[in-house]
Tab-separated table of C-alpha atoms and ligand atoms in Angstrom:
chain	number	residue	atom	x	y	z
A	1	MET	CA	179.101	130.507	120.814
A	2	ILE	CA	178.531	132.808	123.727
A	3	LEU	CA	177.916	136.344	122.448
A	4	PRO	CA	179.846	139.162	124.089
A	5	ARG	CA	178.163	141.729	126.298
A	6	HIS	CA	180.040	144.681	124.848
A	7	ALA	CA	181.673	145.886	121.659
A	8	PHE	CA	184.060	148.656	120.739
A	9	PHE	CA	182.026	150.381	118.037
A	10	ARG	CA	182.163	153.883	116.550
A	11	GLY	CA	184.826	154.912	119.026
A	12	ALA	CA	183.089	153.787	122.215
A	13	ILE	CA	182.454	150.706	124.323
A	14	VAL	CA	178.725	149.985	123.841
A	15	PRO	CA	176.367	147.098	124.607
A	16	TYR	CA	176.886	144.406	121.954
A	17	SER	CA	173.224	144.740	120.919
A	18	GLU	CA	173.908	148.350	119.828
A	19	ALA	CA	176.835	147.393	117.495
A	20	ARG	CA	174.681	146.964	114.403
A	21	ILE	CA	175.140	147.700	110.695
A	22	GLY	CA	172.743	147.949	107.749
A	23	VAL	CA	172.322	145.311	105.059
A	24	LEU	CA	173.670	147.699	102.408
A	25	THR	CA	177.042	148.014	104.198
A	26	HIS	CA	179.770	147.983	101.556
A	27	ALA	CA	181.963	145.397	103.310
A	28	LEU	CA	179.088	142.951	103.524
A	29	HIS	CA	178.654	142.932	99.718
A	30	TYR	CA	182.250	143.206	98.514
A	31	GLY	CA	184.333	141.794	101.378
A	32	THR	CA	185.983	145.184	101.839
A	33	GLY	CA	187.065	144.654	105.420
A	34	VAL	CA	190.210	143.564	107.213
A	35	PHE	CA	190.444	141.856	110.583
A	36	ALA	CA	192.703	140.497	113.265
A	37	GLY	CA	192.413	137.575	115.647
A	38	LEU	CA	194.063	137.677	119.071
A	39	ARG	CA	193.812	135.473	122.087
A	40	GLY	CA	193.484	136.362	125.717
A	41	TYR	CA	194.831	133.716	128.140
A	42	TRP	CA	193.555	133.525	131.702
A	43	SER	CA	196.212	132.805	134.302
A	44	PRO	CA	194.589	131.291	137.423
A	45	ASP	CA	197.917	131.608	139.294
A	46	GLU	CA	198.104	135.336	138.765
A	47	GLN	CA	194.377	136.000	138.413
A	48	GLU	CA	195.259	137.917	135.268
A	49	LEU	CA	194.187	137.909	131.607
A	50	PHE	CA	197.140	138.107	129.214
A	51	VAL	CA	196.673	139.163	125.596
A	52	PHE	CA	199.359	137.678	123.408
A	53	ARG	CA	201.448	140.092	121.286
A	54	PRO	CA	198.727	142.737	120.823
A	55	ARG	CA	201.088	145.296	119.327
A	56	ASP	CA	202.175	142.905	116.584
A	57	HIS	CA	198.597	141.946	115.798
A	58	PHE	CA	197.473	145.561	115.607
A	59	ARG	CA	200.464	146.495	113.457
A	60	ARG	CA	199.436	143.822	110.928
A	61	PHE	CA	195.793	144.949	111.243
A	62	LEU	CA	196.806	148.545	110.299
A	63	ASP	CA	198.990	147.233	107.454
A	64	SER	CA	196.059	145.168	106.137
A	65	ALA	CA	193.878	148.298	106.268
A	66	ARG	CA	196.521	150.165	104.252
A	67	LEU	CA	196.326	147.496	101.557
A	68	LEU	CA	192.605	148.398	101.222
A	69	ARG	CA	193.430	152.125	101.196
A	70	MET	CA	191.708	152.687	104.504
A	71	GLU	CA	192.656	155.737	106.503
A	72	LEU	CA	191.951	154.786	110.089
A	73	PRO	CA	192.034	157.383	112.881
A	74	TYR	CA	193.814	154.922	115.167
A	75	THR	CA	197.386	153.920	116.026
A	76	GLU	CA	198.425	150.650	117.585
A	77	GLU	CA	198.392	152.446	120.963
A	78	HIS	CA	194.780	153.567	120.455
A	79	LEU	CA	193.699	150.091	119.526
A	80	ILE	CA	195.469	148.494	122.492
A	81	GLY	CA	193.786	151.091	124.709
A	82	ALA	CA	190.362	150.337	123.241
A	83	LEU	CA	190.906	146.573	123.605
A	84	THR	CA	191.986	146.991	127.219
A	85	GLU	CA	188.861	148.995	128.014
A	86	LEU	CA	186.698	146.415	126.246
A	87	LEU	CA	188.198	143.456	128.117
A	88	ARG	CA	187.919	145.341	131.428
A	89	ALA	CA	184.224	145.876	130.676
A	90	GLU	CA	183.753	142.180	129.865
A	91	LEU	CA	185.771	141.108	132.943
A	92	TYR	CA	186.655	137.704	131.461
A	93	ARG	CA	188.244	135.243	133.840
A	94	GLU	CA	188.746	132.620	131.155
A	95	ASP	CA	190.466	132.252	127.790
A	96	CYS	CA	188.959	134.431	125.085
A	97	TYR	CA	189.291	135.257	121.429
A	98	ILE	CA	189.425	138.858	120.238
A	99	ARG	CA	188.220	140.009	116.830
A	100	PRO	CA	189.070	143.511	115.639
A	101	LEU	CA	187.482	144.440	112.299
A	102	ALA	CA	187.925	147.492	110.031
A	103	PHE	CA	185.350	147.692	107.282
A	104	TYR	CA	183.952	150.088	104.753
A	105	ALA	CA	180.762	151.051	106.442
A	106	ASP	CA	179.015	153.136	103.735
A	107	GLU	CA	175.579	151.879	102.874
A	108	THR	CA	176.061	152.123	99.159
A	109	ILE	CA	176.479	150.085	95.990
A	110	GLY	CA	179.610	150.324	93.788
A	111	VAL	CA	182.688	148.101	93.875
A	112	ARG	CA	185.742	150.212	94.702
A	113	LEU	CA	188.078	151.151	97.534
A	114	HIS	CA	187.930	154.942	97.215
A	115	ASP	CA	185.416	157.474	98.511
A	116	LEU	CA	184.350	155.204	101.293
A	117	LYS	CA	184.466	155.572	105.070
A	118	PRO	CA	186.012	152.836	107.213
A	119	GLU	CA	184.883	152.011	110.710
A	120	VAL	CA	186.484	149.838	113.387
A	121	SER	CA	184.901	147.398	115.795
A	122	ILE	CA	186.376	145.024	118.356
A	123	VAL	CA	184.620	142.193	120.171
A	124	ALA	CA	185.911	139.483	122.492
A	125	PHE	CA	184.276	136.243	123.583
A	126	PRO	CA	185.147	133.116	125.562
A	127	TYR	CA	186.972	130.610	123.417
A	128	GLY	CA	188.634	127.244	123.739
A	129	SER	CA	190.210	124.988	121.106
A	130	TYR	CA	189.952	125.528	117.356
A	131	VAL	CA	190.423	121.881	116.386
A	132	ALA	CA	189.168	118.859	118.340
A	133	ASN	CA	192.572	117.185	118.699
A	134	GLU	CA	195.565	119.536	118.645
A	135	GLU	CA	197.877	116.558	118.996
A	136	GLY	CA	196.671	114.688	115.950
A	137	VAL	CA	195.246	116.708	113.085
A	138	HIS	CA	194.435	114.856	109.821
A	139	ALA	CA	194.973	117.315	106.972
A	140	GLY	CA	193.940	116.989	103.345
A	141	ILE	CA	195.653	118.751	100.439
A	142	SER	CA	193.000	120.986	99.020
A	143	ALA	CA	191.947	121.121	95.401
A	144	TRP	CA	191.501	124.895	95.869
A	145	ARG	CA	194.553	127.083	95.273
A	146	ARG	CA	195.612	129.888	97.618
A	147	VAL	CA	194.772	133.454	96.602
A	148	ASP	CA	197.756	135.041	94.869
A	149	ASP	CA	199.406	138.322	95.831
A	150	ASN	CA	198.327	139.736	92.470
A	151	ALA	CA	194.705	138.694	93.049
A	152	ILE	CA	194.029	139.386	96.742
A	153	PRO	CA	197.213	139.926	98.806
A	154	ALA	CA	197.514	136.966	101.134
A	155	ARG	CA	199.757	138.910	103.537
A	156	GLY	CA	196.745	141.053	104.376
A	157	LYS	CA	194.035	139.656	106.595
A	158	ILE	CA	191.354	140.706	104.129
A	159	ALA	CA	187.784	139.647	104.791
A	160	GLY	CA	186.878	138.860	101.185
A	161	SER	CA	189.816	136.515	100.728
A	162	TYR	CA	188.493	134.190	103.431
A	163	VAL	CA	186.041	132.800	100.907
A	164	ASN	CA	189.156	131.006	99.636
A	165	SER	CA	189.763	129.538	103.120
A	166	ALA	CA	186.079	128.722	103.629
A	167	LEU	CA	185.869	126.762	100.343
A	168	ALA	CA	188.941	124.738	101.337
A	169	LYS	CA	187.804	124.193	104.927
A	170	SER	CA	184.330	122.949	104.126
A	171	ASP	CA	185.544	120.663	101.366
A	172	ALA	CA	188.240	119.263	103.665
A	173	GLN	CA	185.737	118.526	106.386
A	174	ALA	CA	183.193	117.073	103.973
A	175	ALA	CA	185.932	114.701	102.833
A	176	GLY	CA	186.591	113.621	106.413
A	177	PHE	CA	189.720	115.701	107.141
A	178	ASP	CA	190.076	118.040	110.068
A	179	GLU	CA	191.788	120.801	108.107
A	180	ALA	CA	193.149	121.666	104.673
A	181	ILE	CA	196.631	122.366	103.365
A	182	ILE	CA	196.284	124.829	100.512
A	183	LEU	CA	198.833	124.976	97.668
A	184	ASN	CA	199.798	128.007	95.669
A	185	GLU	CA	199.060	128.257	91.941
A	186	ASP	CA	202.602	126.907	91.351
A	187	GLY	CA	201.835	123.805	93.355
A	188	HIS	CA	203.930	124.592	96.422
A	189	VAL	CA	202.602	124.545	99.953
A	190	ALA	CA	201.056	127.835	101.141
A	191	GLU	CA	199.233	127.275	104.445
A	192	GLY	CA	196.132	126.011	106.191
A	193	THR	CA	192.763	127.812	106.062
A	194	ALA	CA	193.703	130.002	109.064
A	195	ALA	CA	197.174	128.775	110.057
A	196	ASN	CA	200.755	128.594	108.831
A	197	VAL	CA	202.398	125.235	108.144
A	198	PHE	CA	205.821	123.889	109.254
A	199	LEU	CA	207.593	120.641	108.515
A	200	VAL	CA	210.476	119.109	110.451
A	201	LYS	CA	212.884	116.943	108.515
A	202	ASN	CA	216.299	115.700	109.714
A	203	GLY	CA	216.343	118.210	112.560
A	204	VAL	CA	215.540	121.206	110.356
A	205	ALA	CA	212.260	123.140	110.507
A	206	ILE	CA	210.955	124.305	107.131
A	207	THR	CA	208.161	126.760	106.393
A	208	PRO	CA	207.138	128.601	103.259
A	209	GLY	CA	208.657	132.088	102.896
A	210	VAL	CA	206.702	135.305	103.079
A	211	THR	CA	206.548	135.614	99.283
A	212	ASP	CA	204.725	132.250	99.031
A	213	ASN	CA	201.252	133.772	99.490
A	214	VAL	CA	201.072	133.173	103.218
A	215	LEU	CA	199.700	135.395	105.918
A	216	GLU	CA	202.738	136.509	107.884
A	217	GLY	CA	201.534	134.934	111.104
A	218	ILE	CA	202.403	136.295	114.528
A	219	THR	CA	202.454	132.709	115.788
A	220	ARG	CA	204.738	131.754	112.862
A	221	ARG	CA	207.149	134.484	113.928
A	222	THR	CA	206.887	133.328	117.564
A	223	VAL	CA	207.509	129.722	116.613
A	224	VAL	CA	210.541	130.559	114.449
A	225	GLU	CA	212.128	132.323	117.417
A	226	LEU	CA	211.332	129.465	119.832
A	227	LEU	CA	212.527	126.737	117.464
A	228	GLN	CA	215.836	128.532	116.967
A	229	ARG	CA	216.492	129.934	120.479
A	230	GLU	CA	214.937	127.330	122.727
A	231	LEU	CA	214.865	124.074	120.736
A	232	ARG	CA	218.096	124.836	118.856
A	233	LEU	CA	216.748	123.819	115.467
A	234	SER	CA	217.663	125.511	112.204
A	235	VAL	CA	214.694	127.116	110.512
A	236	VAL	CA	214.623	127.440	106.765
A	237	GLU	CA	212.072	129.524	104.879
A	238	ARG	CA	211.645	128.196	101.359
A	239	SER	CA	209.084	126.745	98.959
A	240	ILE	CA	207.855	123.311	99.926
A	241	ASP	CA	206.797	120.596	97.496
A	242	ARG	CA	203.622	118.700	98.256
A	243	SER	CA	205.466	115.393	98.433
A	244	GLU	CA	207.874	116.747	101.036
A	245	ILE	CA	204.996	116.843	103.505
A	246	TYR	CA	204.299	113.135	103.034
A	247	LEU	CA	207.926	112.346	103.869
A	248	ALA	CA	208.411	114.804	106.753
A	249	ASP	CA	209.379	113.542	110.231
A	250	GLU	CA	206.877	115.972	111.820
A	251	ALA	CA	204.513	118.648	110.633
A	252	PHE	CA	202.386	121.208	112.396
A	253	TYR	CA	200.001	124.127	111.988
A	254	CYS	CA	200.446	127.297	113.952
A	255	GLY	CA	198.182	130.294	114.315
A	256	THR	CA	196.377	132.229	116.981
A	257	GLY	CA	193.274	130.061	116.697
A	258	ILE	CA	194.831	126.639	116.245
A	259	GLN	CA	197.828	127.557	118.462
A	260	VAL	CA	200.438	124.831	117.777
A	261	ALA	CA	198.815	121.668	116.485
A	262	ALA	CA	200.530	118.487	115.279
A	263	ILE	CA	199.604	117.294	111.774
A	264	THR	CA	199.927	113.524	112.120
A	265	ARG	CA	198.284	112.444	108.873
A	266	VAL	CA	198.027	114.034	105.448
A	267	ASP	CA	195.789	112.540	102.780
A	268	HIS	CA	195.495	109.344	104.879
A	269	ARG	CA	199.319	108.945	105.029
A	270	PRO	CA	201.000	108.956	108.461
A	271	ILE	CA	203.502	111.773	108.941
A	272	GLY	CA	206.619	110.306	110.574
A	273	SER	CA	205.404	107.849	113.193
A	274	GLY	CA	201.798	108.984	112.683
A	275	ARG	CA	201.821	110.369	116.228
A	276	ILE	CA	202.818	113.745	117.637
A	277	GLY	CA	206.641	113.946	117.578
A	278	PRO	CA	209.234	115.310	119.995
A	279	THR	CA	209.682	118.750	118.371
A	280	VAL	CA	205.942	119.551	118.282
A	281	THR	CA	205.483	118.188	121.836
A	282	ALA	CA	208.280	120.421	123.166
A	283	LEU	CA	207.107	123.415	121.166
A	284	ARG	CA	203.528	123.080	122.416
A	285	LYS	CA	204.648	122.926	126.065
A	286	LEU	CA	206.812	126.008	125.604
A	287	TYR	CA	204.138	127.936	123.726
A	288	PHE	CA	201.412	127.277	126.307
A	289	ASP	CA	203.728	128.240	129.167
A	290	ILE	CA	204.693	131.427	127.374
A	291	VAL	CA	201.171	132.608	126.414
A	292	ARG	CA	200.051	132.266	130.048
A	293	GLY	CA	202.895	134.480	131.195
A	294	ARG	CA	204.873	131.685	132.895
A	295	VAL	CA	208.186	132.255	131.171
A	296	PRO	CA	209.862	135.472	132.395
A	297	GLU	CA	212.016	135.864	129.262
A	298	TYR	CA	208.955	136.031	127.035
A	299	ARG	CA	206.754	137.965	129.414
A	300	ARG	CA	207.189	140.976	127.148
A	301	TRP	CA	204.802	139.324	124.678
A	302	CYS	CA	202.032	139.000	127.277
A	303	ALA	CA	200.006	142.097	127.928
A	304	PRO	CA	198.209	142.011	131.320
A	305	ILE	CA	194.741	143.478	131.155
A	306	TYR	CA	193.666	143.909	134.755
A	307	ALA	CA	196.958	145.072	136.237
A	308	GLY	CA	196.990	148.746	137.308
A	309	GLU	CA	198.032	151.565	134.986
A	310	LYS	CA	201.285	152.101	136.916
A	311	ASP	CA	202.169	148.465	136.256
A	312	PHE	CA	201.864	148.975	132.508
A	313	ALA	CA	204.206	151.895	132.703
A	314	ARG	CA	207.053	149.876	134.240
A	315	PRO	CA	210.055	150.231	131.918
A	316	ASP	CA	210.508	146.452	131.592
A	317	ARG	CA	206.943	146.161	130.375
A	318	ALA	CA	207.019	149.167	128.069
A	319	GLU	CA	207.870	147.272	124.873
A	320	GLU	CA	204.780	145.090	124.570
A	321	ALA	CA	202.354	145.948	127.342
A	322	PRO	CA	199.047	147.643	126.599
A	323	ALA	CA	198.771	151.323	127.258
A	324	ALA	CA	195.151	151.673	128.275
A	325	GLY	CA	194.194	155.292	127.978
A	326	ARG	CA	197.720	156.458	127.030
A	327	GLY	CA	197.318	158.599	123.939
A	328	ALA	CA	194.043	156.890	123.146
A	329	PRO	CA	190.969	158.829	122.013
A	330	PRO	CA	188.415	159.304	124.785
A	331	LEU	CA	186.182	156.274	125.238
A	332	ARG	CA	182.599	156.197	126.371
A	333	VAL	CA	181.989	153.043	128.371
A	334	ALA	CA	178.408	151.831	128.625
A	335	ARG	CA	178.162	149.008	131.188
B	401	PLP	C1	195.148	132.498	106.433
B	401	PLP	C2	195.868	132.533	107.791
B	401	PLP	N1	197.162	132.122	107.839
B	401	PLP	C3	197.854	132.146	109.008
B	401	PLP	C4	197.250	132.554	110.174
B	401	PLP	C5	198.067	132.611	111.458
B	401	PLP	O1	198.301	133.928	111.800
B	401	PLP	P1	198.542	134.347	113.322
B	401	PLP	O2	199.561	133.494	113.847
B	401	PLP	O3	198.931	135.755	113.248
B	401	PLP	O4	197.210	134.159	114.015
B	401	PLP	C6	195.939	132.978	110.159
B	401	PLP	C7	195.281	133.354	111.405
B	401	PLP	O5	194.972	134.459	111.641
B	401	PLP	C8	195.218	132.993	108.912
B	401	PLP	O6	193.960	133.365	108.862
């Protein structure tokens, strides 16, 4: 992995080498951090870097922080501003991944969420695919169960709960699978290790509901809209039995990292034809056109980073575009 040159750290853009924490940091010991994962897509046609749905990602980031009782001095606008400054400092002309993190930074012992001070960092680095073959993922049903809302809330992107995902991912790969499908304690499908899961059966798309211990994915929300509006499929949110996956016509993962990836085998059983199907093929094409800003109707989800400030302020961009500097705390930029 190529390390970034800069980080947003303690309220400023600093050289990455200066974004350091001590070994006693609370979040390192107890997992008391929350994070987000966004993608920046380079458009060679427009010579522009588009960040996909930053406002939605930062809204969930702030919600996750609230679950850990963090009082952050930032709004979504501040964070979009900080991210814009960071990416302008990095000057990426390629696809990248963006990792905001809020963590309890006190160098102290004592497991709790109170009387601690949170800090926020953001880094971005060049990034390609998350799985080797997005058109043919072999998934294994994990023996690990998904964290429950009454243990660690799955709807929060909480650092400590990713031990659950890491256990499932490493065991899946050790067993020869590409990725895991994790079930809830009640035996119904929850999600992948860092992705939501959909099935397609008889022209209906099915995905677990938001009370099934899933992270409420931004890609999940995007895909639901595209399946309904563009591909004219009904989408049903309900609990899914394990054996329904084996009998599905198509199945796929979706998430910022994995994007939209066809699950073509589960536990060595072919899903449908055992090859990527028509719905996932069409959805992938649409998704990749949209994230690179090529579909005018969904341009509102794509925040351009290098365009001028006046461009951001255009009324038709106002809903989703970043607001670098607008209402943001002053930033020191060390280049
Ligand atoms: C556990 C988990 N589920 C689902 C997702 C997909 O979420 P999103 O589409 O917002 O990236 C992620 C990725 O962040 C994740 O970590």
